[in-house]
C-alpha cells in the first residue's frame, strides 16, 4: 500500500478527482503507518479506509471503482482480483500476485513491477485509455467465466477428491 500511496500522489497531479479507497482488515497496525504517509503527503482527505467489506458493500465497492489495484509483495491466488474482474472493474496488480501470468496471458488486466513508477503507469494507462480498460474488462469476464465459474470449479474439486479417495483405497 505504501507504493500505491506514492503512485496515487503522482496521479493526483493529473487527475484531481481521484479518491483512494483502502479495503481490508488492519491486522498488524499497518493502517497507522499508511495514515502517517497519507498525512505527510496531504492525502488523508482523498482516502477512505473501509475495513472489511462483505456482501452488497463489497460488490458496490468493485462496481463503483474506476480501477482495482493490488500492489502486493506476495499474494497466493488473490480472490479479490477475480471478484473485481467478474464485477467489470479493470485490474492492476503486481507481478508478485500468483495469478498474474494468467491475467497477462489473457490480456485481462495490467501487470506491473513492484515500484512506484510502474504502478503509476499501470493505473494511468487505464485512466487515459478507456478502450484499453474496456478490452481488459471484456477479456477478464471471459477469463473468470472460463476458469473460475463456481460450477466448473466445483466439478474440478469433485474430480480431485474422487481421485484422492480412489487412489488410497
Short mmCIF file of N, CA, C and O in Angstrom, two decimals, residues 77 106 139-161:
data_model
loop_
_atom_site.label_atom_id
_atom_site.label_comp_id
_atom_site.label_asym_id
_atom_site.label_seq_id
_atom_site.Cartn_x
_atom_site.Cartn_y
_atom_site.Cartn_z
N UNK A 77 -3.27 -16.52 -4.43
CA UNK A 77 -4.25 -16.51 -5.50
C UNK A 77 -4.91 -15.15 -5.67
O UNK A 77 -5.09 -14.68 -6.77
N UNK A 106 -4.05 -13.61 -20.81
CA UNK A 106 -5.40 -13.40 -21.32
C UNK A 106 -5.75 -11.93 -21.53
O UNK A 106 -6.90 -11.62 -21.82
N UNK A 139 -12.08 -9.08 -21.64
CA UNK A 139 -11.23 -10.28 -21.53
C UNK A 139 -11.30 -10.89 -20.14
O UNK A 139 -11.28 -12.11 -19.99
N UNK A 140 -11.38 -10.04 -19.13
CA UNK A 140 -11.43 -10.51 -17.74
C UNK A 140 -12.71 -11.29 -17.47
O UNK A 140 -12.69 -12.33 -16.81
N UNK A 141 -13.82 -10.80 -17.99
CA UNK A 141 -15.09 -11.51 -17.77
C UNK A 141 -15.06 -12.89 -18.41
O UNK A 141 -15.52 -13.86 -17.82
N UNK A 142 -14.50 -12.99 -19.61
CA UNK A 142 -14.38 -14.28 -20.27
C UNK A 142 -13.44 -15.18 -19.47
O UNK A 142 -13.74 -16.34 -19.21
N UNK A 143 -12.31 -14.64 -19.06
CA UNK A 143 -11.32 -15.39 -18.28
C UNK A 143 -11.92 -15.94 -16.99
O UNK A 143 -11.77 -17.13 -16.68
N UNK A 144 -12.62 -15.10 -16.25
CA UNK A 144 -13.21 -15.53 -14.98
C UNK A 144 -14.28 -16.59 -15.23
O UNK A 144 -14.35 -17.60 -14.53
N UNK A 145 -15.10 -16.38 -16.24
CA UNK A 145 -16.17 -17.35 -16.52
C UNK A 145 -15.59 -18.71 -16.94
O UNK A 145 -16.07 -19.75 -16.51
N UNK A 146 -14.54 -18.69 -17.76
CA UNK A 146 -13.95 -19.94 -18.22
C UNK A 146 -13.17 -20.66 -17.13
O UNK A 146 -13.14 -21.88 -17.09
N UNK A 147 -12.52 -19.91 -16.25
CA UNK A 147 -11.64 -20.52 -15.26
C UNK A 147 -12.23 -20.66 -13.87
O UNK A 147 -11.88 -21.57 -13.14
N UNK A 148 -13.09 -19.72 -13.47
CA UNK A 148 -13.48 -19.65 -12.07
C UNK A 148 -14.99 -19.68 -11.83
O UNK A 148 -15.43 -19.41 -10.73
N UNK A 149 -15.76 -20.02 -12.85
CA UNK A 149 -17.18 -20.22 -12.65
C UNK A 149 -17.36 -21.28 -11.57
O UNK A 149 -16.69 -22.32 -11.59
N UNK A 150 -18.25 -21.06 -10.63
CA UNK A 150 -18.41 -21.97 -9.48
C UNK A 150 -18.73 -23.39 -9.91
O UNK A 150 -18.27 -24.35 -9.29
N UNK A 151 -19.50 -23.56 -10.97
CA UNK A 151 -19.83 -24.92 -11.43
C UNK A 151 -18.60 -25.65 -11.95
O UNK A 151 -18.40 -26.83 -11.68
N UNK A 152 -17.75 -24.93 -12.69
CA UNK A 152 -16.52 -25.56 -13.20
C UNK A 152 -15.56 -25.86 -12.06
O UNK A 152 -14.93 -26.92 -12.03
N UNK A 153 -15.43 -24.95 -11.13
CA UNK A 153 -14.53 -25.16 -10.00
C UNK A 153 -15.02 -26.32 -9.14
O UNK A 153 -14.23 -27.18 -8.73
N UNK A 154 -16.31 -26.36 -8.88
CA UNK A 154 -16.83 -27.45 -8.04
C UNK A 154 -16.68 -28.80 -8.73
O UNK A 154 -16.32 -29.79 -8.09
N UNK A 155 -16.92 -28.86 -10.04
CA UNK A 155 -16.72 -30.12 -10.78
C UNK A 155 -15.26 -30.56 -10.70
O UNK A 155 -14.96 -31.74 -10.50
N UNK A 156 -14.35 -29.61 -10.84
CA UNK A 156 -12.93 -29.92 -10.77
C UNK A 156 -12.55 -30.43 -9.37
O UNK A 156 -11.81 -31.40 -9.23
N UNK A 157 -13.08 -29.79 -8.34
CA UNK A 157 -12.79 -30.21 -6.97
C UNK A 157 -13.33 -31.61 -6.69
O UNK A 157 -12.67 -32.42 -6.04
N UNK A 158 -14.51 -31.91 -7.19
CA UNK A 158 -15.10 -33.25 -7.01
C UNK A 158 -14.20 -34.30 -7.65
O UNK A 158 -13.92 -35.35 -7.05
N UNK A 159 -13.71 -34.01 -8.86
CA UNK A 159 -12.81 -34.95 -9.54
C UNK A 159 -11.53 -35.16 -8.73
O UNK A 159 -11.04 -36.29 -8.60
N UNK A 160 -10.97 -34.09 -8.22
CA UNK A 160 -9.74 -34.19 -7.43
C UNK A 160 -9.97 -35.05 -6.20
O UNK A 160 -9.19 -35.97 -5.90
N UNK A 161 -11.06 -34.79 -5.47
CA UNK A 161 -11.35 -35.58 -4.27
C UNK A 161 -11.63 -37.04 -4.60
O UNK A 161 -11.20 -37.94 -3.87
#
